[in-house]
JSON list of C-alpha atoms in Angstrom, two decimals:
[
{"chain": "O", "resi": 1336, "resn": "MET", "atom": "CA", "xyz": [22.60, 15.18, -7.96]},
{"chain": "O", "resi": 1337, "resn": "LYS", "atom": "CA", "xyz": [23.58, 12.41, -5.55]},
{"chain": "O", "resi": 1338, "resn": "ARG", "atom": "CA", "xyz": [22.30, 14.47, -2.59]},
{"chain": "O", "resi": 1339, "resn": "THR", "atom": "CA", "xyz": [18.93, 14.97, -4.29]},
{"chain": "O", "resi": 1340, "resn": "SER", "atom": "CA", "xyz": [18.66, 11.29, -5.18]},
{"chain": "O", "resi": 1341, "resn": "LEU", "atom": "CA", "xyz": [19.45, 10.28, -1.61]},
{"chain": "O", "resi": 1342, "resn": "LEU", "atom": "CA", "xyz": [16.82, 12.57, -0.11]},
{"chain": "O", "resi": 1343, "resn": "VAL", "atom": "CA", "xyz": [14.21, 11.40, -2.63]},
{"chain": "O", "resi": 1344, "resn": "GLY", "atom": "CA", "xyz": [15.08, 7.78, -1.83]},
{"chain": "O", "resi": 1345, "resn": "VAL", "atom": "CA", "xyz": [14.76, 8.35, 1.93]},
{"chain": "O", "resi": 1346, "resn": "ALA", "atom": "CA", "xyz": [11.39, 10.08, 1.47]},
{"chain": "O", "resi": 1347, "resn": "ALA", "atom": "CA", "xyz": [10.14, 7.25, -0.75]},
{"chain": "O", "resi": 1348, "resn": "LEU", "atom": "CA", "xyz": [11.26, 4.62, 1.77]},
{"chain": "O", "resi": 1349, "resn": "ALA", "atom": "CA", "xyz": [9.51, 6.42, 4.61]},
{"chain": "O", "resi": 1350, "resn": "ALA", "atom": "CA", "xyz": [6.36, 6.85, 2.54]},
{"chain": "O", "resi": 1351, "resn": "VAL", "atom": "CA", "xyz": [6.25, 3.11, 1.82]},
{"chain": "O", "resi": 1352, "resn": "PHE", "atom": "CA", "xyz": [6.74, 2.37, 5.54]},
{"chain": "O", "resi": 1353, "resn": "VAL", "atom": "CA", "xyz": [3.98, 4.76, 6.59]},
{"chain": "O", "resi": 1354, "resn": "SER", "atom": "CA", "xyz": [1.60, 3.47, 3.90]},
{"chain": "O", "resi": 1355, "resn": "THR", "atom": "CA", "xyz": [2.24, -0.16, 4.82]},
{"chain": "O", "resi": 1356, "resn": "ALA", "atom": "CA", "xyz": [1.78, 0.52, 8.53]},
{"chain": "O", "resi": 1357, "resn": "ALA", "atom": "CA", "xyz": [-1.40, 2.52, 7.99]},
{"chain": "O", "resi": 1358, "resn": "SER", "atom": "CA", "xyz": [-2.97, -0.17, 5.86]},
{"chain": "O", "resi": 1359, "resn": "ALA", "atom": "CA", "xyz": [-2.04, -2.92, 8.31]},
{"chain": "O", "resi": 1360, "resn": "SER", "atom": "CA", "xyz": [-4.27, -1.66, 11.17]},
{"chain": "O", "resi": 1361, "resn": "ILE", "atom": "CA", "xyz": [-3.51, -4.49, 13.63]},
{"chain": "O", "resi": 1362, "resn": "ILE", "atom": "CA", "xyz": [0.27, -4.34, 13.79]},
{"chain": "O", "resi": 1363, "resn": "ALA", "atom": "CA", "xyz": [1.00, -6.42, 16.89]},
{"chain": "O", "resi": 1364, "resn": "VAL", "atom": "CA", "xyz": [-0.56, -8.77, 19.42]},
{"chain": "O", "resi": 1365, "resn": "THR", "atom": "CA", "xyz": [1.55, -9.51, 22.49]},
{"chain": "O", "resi": 1366, "resn": "THR", "atom": "CA", "xyz": [1.08, -11.14, 25.88]},
{"chain": "O", "resi": 1367, "resn": "GLY", "atom": "CA", "xyz": [2.26, -9.91, 29.27]},
{"chain": "O", "resi": 1368, "resn": "GLY", "atom": "CA", "xyz": [0.98, -7.35, 31.75]},
{"chain": "O", "resi": 1369, "resn": "VAL", "atom": "CA", "xyz": [1.69, -6.04, 35.24]},
{"chain": "O", "resi": 1370, "resn": "PRO", "atom": "CA", "xyz": [0.37, -7.44, 38.55]},
{"chain": "O", "resi": 1371, "resn": "ALA", "atom": "CA", "xyz": [-3.03, -5.94, 39.42]},
{"chain": "O", "resi": 1372, "resn": "GLY", "atom": "CA", "xyz": [-3.54, -7.15, 42.99]},
{"chain": "O", "resi": 1373, "resn": "THR", "atom": "CA", "xyz": [-6.44, -9.56, 43.46]},
{"chain": "O", "resi": 1374, "resn": "SER", "atom": "CA", "xyz": [-7.66, -9.14, 39.87]},
{"chain": "O", "resi": 1375, "resn": "GLY", "atom": "CA", "xyz": [-4.80, -10.90, 38.12]},
{"chain": "O", "resi": 1376, "resn": "PHE", "atom": "CA", "xyz": [-2.89, -8.71, 35.69]},
{"chain": "O", "resi": 1377, "resn": "GLY", "atom": "CA", "xyz": [-3.41, -5.30, 34.14]},
{"chain": "O", "resi": 1378, "resn": "SER", "atom": "CA", "xyz": [-2.00, -3.19, 31.34]},
{"chain": "O", "resi": 1379, "resn": "ALA", "atom": "CA", "xyz": [1.40, -1.51, 31.43]},
{"chain": "O", "resi": 1380, "resn": "PHE", "atom": "CA", "xyz": [-0.37, 1.40, 29.68]},
{"chain": "O", "resi": 1381, "resn": "ALA", "atom": "CA", "xyz": [-3.10, 1.80, 32.32]},
{"chain": "O", "resi": 1382, "resn": "SER", "atom": "CA", "xyz": [-1.50, 5.00, 33.63]},
{"chain": "O", "resi": 1383, "resn": "ALA", "atom": "CA", "xyz": [-0.88, 6.52, 30.17]},
{"chain": "O", "resi": 1384, "resn": "PRO", "atom": "CA", "xyz": [-2.50, 9.94, 29.59]},
{"chain": "O", "resi": 1385, "resn": "GLY", "atom": "CA", "xyz": [-6.10, 9.47, 28.52]},
{"chain": "O", "resi": 1386, "resn": "ALA", "atom": "CA", "xyz": [-6.15, 5.71, 29.13]},
{"chain": "O", "resi": 1387, "resn": "THR", "atom": "CA", "xyz": [-9.39, 4.18, 30.41]},
{"chain": "O", "resi": 1388, "resn": "THR", "atom": "CA", "xyz": [-9.46, 0.94, 32.40]},
{"chain": "O", "resi": 1389, "resn": "TYR", "atom": "CA", "xyz": [-12.62, -1.03, 33.11]},
{"chain": "O", "resi": 1390, "resn": "ASP", "atom": "CA", "xyz": [-12.21, -3.36, 36.10]},
{"chain": "O", "resi": 1391, "resn": "PHE", "atom": "CA", "xyz": [-15.93, -4.31, 36.26]},
{"chain": "O", "resi": 1392, "resn": "ASN", "atom": "CA", "xyz": [-16.07, -3.88, 40.03]},
{"chain": "O", "resi": 1393, "resn": "THR", "atom": "CA", "xyz": [-18.41, -0.92, 40.28]},
{"chain": "O", "resi": 1394, "resn": "PRO", "atom": "CA", "xyz": [-20.89, 0.72, 37.88]},
{"chain": "O", "resi": 1395, "resn": "ALA", "atom": "CA", "xyz": [-18.48, 3.63, 37.41]},
{"chain": "O", "resi": 1396, "resn": "THR", "atom": "CA", "xyz": [-15.78, 1.28, 36.12]},
{"chain": "O", "resi": 1397, "resn": "THR", "atom": "CA", "xyz": [-17.98, -1.02, 34.06]},
{"chain": "O", "resi": 1398, "resn": "ALA", "atom": "CA", "xyz": [-17.70, -0.66, 30.30]},
{"chain": "O", "resi": 1399, "resn": "PRO", "atom": "CA", "xyz": [-20.98, 0.41, 28.62]},
{"chain": "O", "resi": 1400, "resn": "PHE", "atom": "CA", "xyz": [-21.41, -2.72, 26.52]},
{"chain": "O", "resi": 1401, "resn": "THR", "atom": "CA", "xyz": [-24.21, -3.42, 24.08]},
{"chain": "O", "resi": 1402, "resn": "THR", "atom": "CA", "xyz": [-24.94, -7.14, 24.27]},
{"chain": "O", "resi": 1403, "resn": "SER", "atom": "CA", "xyz": [-26.62, -9.43, 21.76]},
{"chain": "O", "resi": 1404, "resn": "PRO", "atom": "CA", "xyz": [-28.64, -11.21, 22.96]},
{"chain": "O", "resi": 1405, "resn": "ALA", "atom": "CA", "xyz": [-29.15, -8.93, 25.94]},
{"chain": "O", "resi": 1406, "resn": "GLY", "atom": "CA", "xyz": [-28.09, -10.27, 29.32]},
{"chain": "O", "resi": 1407, "resn": "SER", "atom": "CA", "xyz": [-25.81, -9.88, 32.28]},
{"chain": "O", "resi": 1408, "resn": "ILE", "atom": "CA", "xyz": [-22.07, -10.07, 31.61]},
{"chain": "O", "resi": 1409, "resn": "LEU", "atom": "CA", "xyz": [-20.71, -9.40, 35.12]},
{"chain": "O", "resi": 1410, "resn": "TYR", "atom": "CA", "xyz": [-19.77, -12.24, 37.43]},
{"chain": "O", "resi": 1411, "resn": "THR", "atom": "CA", "xyz": [-17.81, -13.04, 40.57]},
{"chain": "O", "resi": 1412, "resn": "GLY", "atom": "CA", "xyz": [-16.35, -16.50, 41.12]},
{"chain": "O", "resi": 1413, "resn": "SER", "atom": "CA", "xyz": [-16.84, -19.57, 38.95]},
{"chain": "O", "resi": 1414, "resn": "ASN", "atom": "CA", "xyz": [-20.28, -20.78, 37.91]},
{"chain": "O", "resi": 1415, "resn": "PRO", "atom": "CA", "xyz": [-20.41, -24.42, 36.70]},
{"chain": "O", "resi": 1416, "resn": "GLY", "atom": "CA", "xyz": [-21.67, -24.61, 33.14]},
{"chain": "O", "resi": 1417, "resn": "LEU", "atom": "CA", "xyz": [-21.52, -20.84, 32.75]},
{"chain": "O", "resi": 1418, "resn": "ASN", "atom": "CA", "xyz": [-18.04, -19.42, 33.25]},
{"chain": "O", "resi": 1419, "resn": "ALA", "atom": "CA", "xyz": [-14.77, -19.65, 35.16]},
{"chain": "O", "resi": 1420, "resn": "THR", "atom": "CA", "xyz": [-12.84, -16.96, 37.00]},
{"chain": "O", "resi": 1421, "resn": "PRO", "atom": "CA", "xyz": [-9.67, -15.80, 35.20]},
{"chain": "O", "resi": 1422, "resn": "PHE", "atom": "CA", "xyz": [-6.68, -17.28, 37.04]},
{"chain": "O", "resi": 1423, "resn": "GLY", "atom": "CA", "xyz": [-5.81, -15.38, 40.23]},
{"chain": "O", "resi": 1424, "resn": "ASP", "atom": "CA", "xyz": [-8.81, -13.05, 39.91]},
{"chain": "O", "resi": 1425, "resn": "SER", "atom": "CA", "xyz": [-11.06, -12.81, 42.98]},
{"chain": "O", "resi": 1426, "resn": "THR", "atom": "CA", "xyz": [-12.88, -9.66, 41.83]},
{"chain": "O", "resi": 1427, "resn": "GLN", "atom": "CA", "xyz": [-15.82, -9.16, 39.50]},
{"chain": "O", "resi": 1428, "resn": "TYR", "atom": "CA", "xyz": [-15.09, -9.76, 35.80]},
{"chain": "O", "resi": 1429, "resn": "ALA", "atom": "CA", "xyz": [-16.86, -9.78, 32.43]},
{"chain": "O", "resi": 1430, "resn": "SER", "atom": "CA", "xyz": [-18.17, -13.00, 30.94]},
{"chain": "O", "resi": 1431, "resn": "ILE", "atom": "CA", "xyz": [-19.69, -13.19, 27.46]},
{"chain": "O", "resi": 1432, "resn": "GLY", "atom": "CA", "xyz": [-22.03, -16.08, 26.61]},
{"chain": "O", "resi": 1433, "resn": "THR", "atom": "CA", "xyz": [-22.75, -19.47, 28.18]},
{"chain": "O", "resi": 1434, "resn": "SER", "atom": "CA", "xyz": [-22.82, -23.09, 27.06]},
{"chain": "O", "resi": 1435, "resn": "GLU", "atom": "CA", "xyz": [-26.43, -22.62, 26.04]},
{"chain": "O", "resi": 1436, "resn": "THR", "atom": "CA", "xyz": [-26.39, -19.07, 24.67]},
{"chain": "O", "resi": 1437, "resn": "PRO", "atom": "CA", "xyz": [-23.63, -17.64, 22.43]},
{"chain": "O", "resi": 1438, "resn": "GLN", "atom": "CA", "xyz": [-23.26, -13.89, 22.96]},
{"chain": "O", "resi": 1439, "resn": "THR", "atom": "CA", "xyz": [-21.47, -10.81, 21.65]},
{"chain": "O", "resi": 1440, "resn": "ALA", "atom": "CA", "xyz": [-20.76, -7.68, 23.66]},
{"chain": "O", "resi": 1441, "resn": "THR", "atom": "CA", "xyz": [-19.71, -4.53, 21.80]},
{"chain": "O", "resi": 1442, "resn": "LEU", "atom": "CA", "xyz": [-17.93, -1.50, 23.22]},
{"chain": "O", "resi": 1443, "resn": "LEU", "atom": "CA", "xyz": [-17.87, 1.76, 21.23]},
{"chain": "O", "resi": 1444, "resn": "ILE", "atom": "CA", "xyz": [-14.73, 3.87, 21.60]},
{"chain": "O", "resi": 1445, "resn": "SER", "atom": "CA", "xyz": [-15.50, 7.56, 22.07]},
{"chain": "O", "resi": 1446, "resn": "GLY", "atom": "CA", "xyz": [-11.95, 8.92, 21.98]},
{"chain": "O", "resi": 1447, "resn": "LEU", "atom": "CA", "xyz": [-8.75, 8.34, 20.04]},
{"chain": "O", "resi": 1448, "resn": "ALA", "atom": "CA", "xyz": [-7.37, 4.87, 20.80]},
{"chain": "O", "resi": 1449, "resn": "ASN", "atom": "CA", "xyz": [-5.08, 2.44, 19.05]},
{"chain": "O", "resi": 1450, "resn": "TYR", "atom": "CA", "xyz": [-4.38, 0.04, 21.91]},
{"chain": "O", "resi": 1451, "resn": "ILE", "atom": "CA", "xyz": [-6.52, -2.51, 23.73]},
{"chain": "O", "resi": 1452, "resn": "GLY", "atom": "CA", "xyz": [-5.38, -4.66, 26.66]},
{"chain": "O", "resi": 1453, "resn": "LEU", "atom": "CA", "xyz": [-7.33, -7.28, 28.59]},
{"chain": "O", "resi": 1454, "resn": "TYR", "atom": "CA", "xyz": [-6.80, -10.08, 31.11]},
{"chain": "O", "resi": 1455, "resn": "TRP", "atom": "CA", "xyz": [-8.18, -12.99, 29.06]},
{"chain": "O", "resi": 1456, "resn": "GLY", "atom": "CA", "xyz": [-9.28, -16.01, 31.08]},
{"chain": "O", "resi": 1457, "resn": "SER", "atom": "CA", "xyz": [-9.42, -19.67, 29.95]},
{"chain": "O", "resi": 1458, "resn": "ILE", "atom": "CA", "xyz": [-8.72, -18.87, 26.28]},
{"chain": "O", "resi": 1459, "resn": "ASP", "atom": "CA", "xyz": [-10.80, -21.02, 23.91]},
{"chain": "O", "resi": 1460, "resn": "THR", "atom": "CA", "xyz": [-10.80, -21.49, 20.13]},
{"chain": "O", "resi": 1461, "resn": "TYR", "atom": "CA", "xyz": [-14.36, -20.11, 20.00]},
{"chain": "O", "resi": 1462, "resn": "ASN", "atom": "CA", "xyz": [-13.47, -16.81, 21.71]},
{"chain": "O", "resi": 1463, "resn": "ASN", "atom": "CA", "xyz": [-13.05, -13.93, 19.26]},
{"chain": "O", "resi": 1464, "resn": "ILE", "atom": "CA", "xyz": [-12.35, -10.21, 19.46]},
{"chain": "O", "resi": 1465, "resn": "PHE", "atom": "CA", "xyz": [-13.56, -8.23, 16.45]},
{"chain": "O", "resi": 1466, "resn": "ILE", "atom": "CA", "xyz": [-11.92, -4.81, 16.16]},
{"chain": "O", "resi": 1467, "resn": "THR", "atom": "CA", "xyz": [-13.34, -2.21, 13.79]},
{"chain": "O", "resi": 1468, "resn": "ASP", "atom": "CA", "xyz": [-11.23, 0.83, 12.95]},
{"chain": "O", "resi": 1469, "resn": "VAL", "atom": "CA", "xyz": [-12.36, 4.27, 11.80]},
{"chain": "O", "resi": 1470, "resn": "ASN", "atom": "CA", "xyz": [-11.67, 3.31, 8.17]},
{"chain": "O", "resi": 1471, "resn": "GLY", "atom": "CA", "xyz": [-14.23, 0.51, 8.36]},
{"chain": "O", "resi": 1472, "resn": "GLY", "atom": "CA", "xyz": [-11.69, -2.32, 8.55]},
{"chain": "O", "resi": 1473, "resn": "THR", "atom": "CA", "xyz": [-12.62, -5.25, 10.80]},
{"chain": "O", "resi": 1474, "resn": "PHE", "atom": "CA", "xyz": [-10.01, -7.57, 12.27]},
{"chain": "O", "resi": 1475, "resn": "ASN", "atom": "CA", "xyz": [-10.49, -10.82, 14.19]},
{"chain": "O", "resi": 1476, "resn": "ILE", "atom": "CA", "xyz": [-8.19, -11.60, 17.11]},
{"chain": "O", "resi": 1477, "resn": "ASN", "atom": "CA", "xyz": [-8.28, -15.28, 18.05]},
{"chain": "O", "resi": 1478, "resn": "SER", "atom": "CA", "xyz": [-5.99, -18.21, 18.76]},
{"chain": "O", "resi": 1479, "resn": "SER", "atom": "CA", "xyz": [-6.17, -19.49, 15.18]},
{"chain": "O", "resi": 1480, "resn": "ALA", "atom": "CA", "xyz": [-4.64, -16.28, 13.84]},
{"chain": "O", "resi": 1481, "resn": "TYR", "atom": "CA", "xyz": [-2.21, -15.58, 16.70]},
{"chain": "O", "resi": 1482, "resn": "ALA", "atom": "CA", "xyz": [-0.06, -18.41, 18.05]},
{"chain": "O", "resi": 1483, "resn": "GLN", "atom": "CA", "xyz": [0.79, -16.37, 21.16]},
{"chain": "O", "resi": 1484, "resn": "LEU", "atom": "CA", "xyz": [-2.78, -17.02, 22.36]},
{"chain": "O", "resi": 1485, "resn": "SER", "atom": "CA", "xyz": [-2.19, -20.77, 22.43]},
{"chain": "O", "resi": 1486, "resn": "PRO", "atom": "CA", "xyz": [-2.74, -23.20, 24.00]},
{"chain": "O", "resi": 1487, "resn": "SER", "atom": "CA", "xyz": [-6.42, -22.34, 23.55]},
{"chain": "O", "resi": 1488, "resn": "THR", "atom": "CA", "xyz": [-7.82, -25.31, 25.42]},
{"chain": "O", "resi": 1489, "resn": "GLY", "atom": "CA", "xyz": [-10.01, -23.46, 27.90]},
{"chain": "O", "resi": 1490, "resn": "ASP", "atom": "CA", "xyz": [-7.49, -24.21, 30.67]},
{"chain": "O", "resi": 1491, "resn": "GLN", "atom": "CA", "xyz": [-8.69, -22.42, 33.81]},
{"chain": "O", "resi": 1492, "resn": "GLY", "atom": "CA", "xyz": [-5.21, -22.45, 35.33]},
{"chain": "O", "resi": 1493, "resn": "VAL", "atom": "CA", "xyz": [-2.23, -20.16, 34.91]},
{"chain": "O", "resi": 1494, "resn": "ASP", "atom": "CA", "xyz": [-1.40, -21.54, 31.44]},
{"chain": "O", "resi": 1495, "resn": "GLY", "atom": "CA", "xyz": [-4.83, -20.69, 30.07]},
{"chain": "O", "resi": 1496, "resn": "THR", "atom": "CA", "xyz": [-5.03, -17.06, 31.22]},
{"chain": "O", "resi": 1497, "resn": "LYS", "atom": "CA", "xyz": [-2.94, -14.27, 29.67]},
{"chain": "O", "resi": 1498, "resn": "TYR", "atom": "CA", "xyz": [-2.82, -10.50, 29.64]},
{"chain": "O", "resi": 1499, "resn": "VAL", "atom": "CA", "xyz": [-3.16, -9.68, 25.94]},
{"chain": "O", "resi": 1500, "resn": "ASN", "atom": "CA", "xyz": [-2.06, -6.42, 24.29]},
{"chain": "O", "resi": 1501, "resn": "ILE", "atom": "CA", "xyz": [-3.43, -5.45, 20.86]},
{"chain": "O", "resi": 1502, "resn": "PHE", "atom": "CA", "xyz": [-1.89, -2.57, 18.90]},
{"chain": "O", "resi": 1503, "resn": "SER", "atom": "CA", "xyz": [-3.47, -0.91, 15.87]},
{"chain": "O", "resi": 1504, "resn": "ASP", "atom": "CA", "xyz": [-2.01, 1.58, 13.42]},
{"chain": "O", "resi": 1505, "resn": "VAL", "atom": "CA", "xyz": [-5.45, 3.07, 12.77]},
{"chain": "O", "resi": 1506, "resn": "ALA", "atom": "CA", "xyz": [-7.77, 4.55, 15.40]},
{"chain": "O", "resi": 1507, "resn": "ILE", "atom": "CA", "xyz": [-10.18, 1.99, 16.84]},
{"chain": "O", "resi": 1508, "resn": "GLU", "atom": "CA", "xyz": [-13.92, 2.64, 16.63]},
{"chain": "O", "resi": 1509, "resn": "SER", "atom": "CA", "xyz": [-15.37, -0.42, 18.38]},
{"chain": "O", "resi": 1510, "resn": "ILE", "atom": "CA", "xyz": [-14.48, -3.72, 20.03]},
{"chain": "O", "resi": 1511, "resn": "ALA", "atom": "CA", "xyz": [-16.78, -6.75, 19.96]},
{"chain": "O", "resi": 1512, "resn": "PHE", "atom": "CA", "xyz": [-16.11, -9.67, 22.29]},
{"chain": "O", "resi": 1513, "resn": "SER", "atom": "CA", "xyz": [-17.80, -12.82, 21.04]},
{"chain": "O", "resi": 1514, "resn": "SER", "atom": "CA", "xyz": [-18.20, -16.41, 22.21]},
{"chain": "O", "resi": 1515, "resn": "SER", "atom": "CA", "xyz": [-19.86, -18.94, 19.93]},
{"chain": "O", "resi": 1516, "resn": "GLN", "atom": "CA", "xyz": [-20.05, -21.64, 22.60]},
{"chain": "O", "resi": 1517, "resn": "LYS", "atom": "CA", "xyz": [-18.98, -21.33, 26.23]},
{"chain": "O", "resi": 1518, "resn": "ALA", "atom": "CA", "xyz": [-18.03, -18.13, 27.98]},
{"chain": "O", "resi": 1519, "resn": "PHE", "atom": "CA", "xyz": [-15.43, -15.53, 27.05]},
{"chain": "O", "resi": 1520, "resn": "GLU", "atom": "CA", "xyz": [-14.11, -14.27, 30.41]},
{"chain": "O", "resi": 1521, "resn": "PHE", "atom": "CA", "xyz": [-11.91, -11.20, 30.85]},
{"chain": "O", "resi": 1522, "resn": "ASP", "atom": "CA", "xyz": [-11.03, -8.42, 33.25]},
{"chain": "O", "resi": 1523, "resn": "ASN", "atom": "CA", "xyz": [-9.02, -5.18, 33.46]},
{"chain": "O", "resi": 1524, "resn": "LEU", "atom": "CA", "xyz": [-9.86, -3.93, 29.98]},
{"chain": "O", "resi": 1525, "resn": "THR", "atom": "CA", "xyz": [-7.69, -0.92, 29.09]},
{"chain": "O", "resi": 1526, "resn": "VAL", "atom": "CA", "xyz": [-8.21, 1.30, 26.05]},
{"chain": "O", "resi": 1527, "resn": "ALA", "atom": "CA", "xyz": [-5.51, 3.87, 25.28]},
{"chain": "O", "resi": 1528, "resn": "ALA", "atom": "CA", "xyz": [-3.62, 5.86, 22.65]},
{"chain": "O", "resi": 1529, "resn": "VAL", "atom": "CA", "xyz": [0.04, 4.88, 22.32]},
{"chain": "O", "resi": 1530, "resn": "PRO", "atom": "CA", "xyz": [2.70, 5.87, 19.73]},
{"chain": "O", "resi": 1531, "resn": "GLU", "atom": "CA", "xyz": [1.92, 4.41, 16.30]},
{"chain": "O", "resi": 1532, "resn": "ALA", "atom": "CA", "xyz": [4.34, 2.78, 13.87]},
{"chain": "O", "resi": 1533, "resn": "SER", "atom": "CA", "xyz": [3.74, 5.58, 11.37]},
{"chain": "O", "resi": 1534, "resn": "THR", "atom": "CA", "xyz": [4.84, 8.09, 14.02]},
{"chain": "O", "resi": 1535, "resn": "TRP", "atom": "CA", "xyz": [8.14, 6.27, 14.38]},
{"chain": "O", "resi": 1536, "resn": "ALA", "atom": "CA", "xyz": [8.54, 6.26, 10.59]},
{"chain": "O", "resi": 1537, "resn": "MET", "atom": "CA", "xyz": [8.10, 10.03, 10.42]},
{"chain": "O", "resi": 1538, "resn": "MET", "atom": "CA", "xyz": [10.61, 10.45, 13.27]},
{"chain": "O", "resi": 1539, "resn": "ILE", "atom": "CA", "xyz": [13.13, 8.31, 11.38]},
{"chain": "O", "resi": 1540, "resn": "LEU", "atom": "CA", "xyz": [12.56, 10.41, 8.26]},
{"chain": "O", "resi": 1541, "resn": "GLY", "atom": "CA", "xyz": [13.14, 13.55, 10.34]},
{"chain": "O", "resi": 1542, "resn": "PHE", "atom": "CA", "xyz": [16.38, 12.21, 11.78]},
{"chain": "O", "resi": 1543, "resn": "LEU", "atom": "CA", "xyz": [17.64, 11.16, 8.36]},
{"chain": "O", "resi": 1544, "resn": "GLY", "atom": "CA", "xyz": [16.71, 14.55, 6.95]},
{"chain": "O", "resi": 1545, "resn": "LEU", "atom": "CA", "xyz": [18.63, 16.35, 9.69]},
{"chain": "O", "resi": 1546, "resn": "GLY", "atom": "CA", "xyz": [21.60, 14.08, 9.13]},
{"chain": "O", "resi": 1547, "resn": "PHE", "atom": "CA", "xyz": [21.51, 14.80, 5.40]},
{"chain": "O", "resi": 1548, "resn": "LEU", "atom": "CA", "xyz": [21.43, 18.57, 6.00]},
{"chain": "O", "resi": 1549, "resn": "GLY", "atom": "CA", "xyz": [24.34, 18.19, 8.40]},
{"chain": "O", "resi": 1550, "resn": "TYR", "atom": "CA", "xyz": [26.36, 16.36, 5.75]},
{"chain": "O", "resi": 1551, "resn": "ARG", "atom": "CA", "xyz": [25.42, 19.00, 3.18]},
{"chain": "O", "resi": 1552, "resn": "LYS", "atom": "CA", "xyz": [26.54, 21.84, 5.43]},
{"chain": "O", "resi": 1553, "resn": "SER", "atom": "CA", "xyz": [29.76, 20.03, 6.25]},
{"chain": "O", "resi": 1554, "resn": "SER", "atom": "CA", "xyz": [30.38, 19.41, 2.54]},
{"chain": "O", "resi": 1555, "resn": "LYS", "atom": "CA", "xyz": [29.93, 23.08, 1.67]},
{"chain": "O", "resi": 1556, "resn": "SER", "atom": "CA", "xyz": [32.21, 24.19, 4.50]},
{"chain": "O", "resi": 1557, "resn": "SER", "atom": "CA", "xyz": [35.00, 21.80, 3.65]},
{"chain": "O", "resi": 1558, "resn": "GLY", "atom": "CA", "xyz": [34.61, 21.81, -0.13]},
{"chain": "O", "resi": 1559, "resn": "GLN", "atom": "CA", "xyz": [34.50, 18.01, -0.13]},
{"chain": "O", "resi": 1560, "resn": "ALA", "atom": "CA", "xyz": [31.95, 16.06, -2.09]},
{"chain": "O", "resi": 1561, "resn": "PHE", "atom": "CA", "xyz": [29.21, 14.15, -0.23]},
{"chain": "O", "resi": 1562, "resn": "ARG", "atom": "CA", "xyz": [30.00, 10.45, -0.04]},
{"chain": "O", "resi": 1563, "resn": "MET", "atom": "CA", "xyz": [28.25, 7.30, 1.04]},
{"chain": "O", "resi": 1564, "resn": "ALA", "atom": "CA", "xyz": [30.35, 4.49, 2.49]}
]
């Protein structure tokens, strides 16, 4: 009876964990990447199987954005009144919007992905990333919601540029980069599939189940009752 109750309890706990993780969608936002030569920093997941990185340097590596209003989003160097190069980046980068024209650029994800990474330059309070998952949920990533993106003062130096990692527990369908005032500059955009929290929950359930069966077998062999300390 105790063995059955324990197994039922473990299964219920895992089910709650999986359900909570699945409903959360955006489960983590972190900062920190790896050196990417003359383009600042890149993703630690850039070499993961199936990962796609857009460095904006050539047409073959430029993300197929849909912009609203339509307009160029690729720049090199700083342009007064328009945009500023992400710190340490001497290559071409993406820039959404200007002081005069707010803009949104949307990227549709064609394959399975639950991770987005980008080298985010001069982070401002009016820069937003809207992530839509395959369940229709939309989540806004900005400095108001995530303290790790602060200070969001538009600093063009090292303190204002970060490599940002966004993890979702539900497959991502689209990413929209939006600036309501001045530019939203970024580079080295990586989209990839990485292990989800629900996967870890199922692994934990599996390990606990194997441990329970081991205890049960040991109990039958020795004739001792199953005990919990």
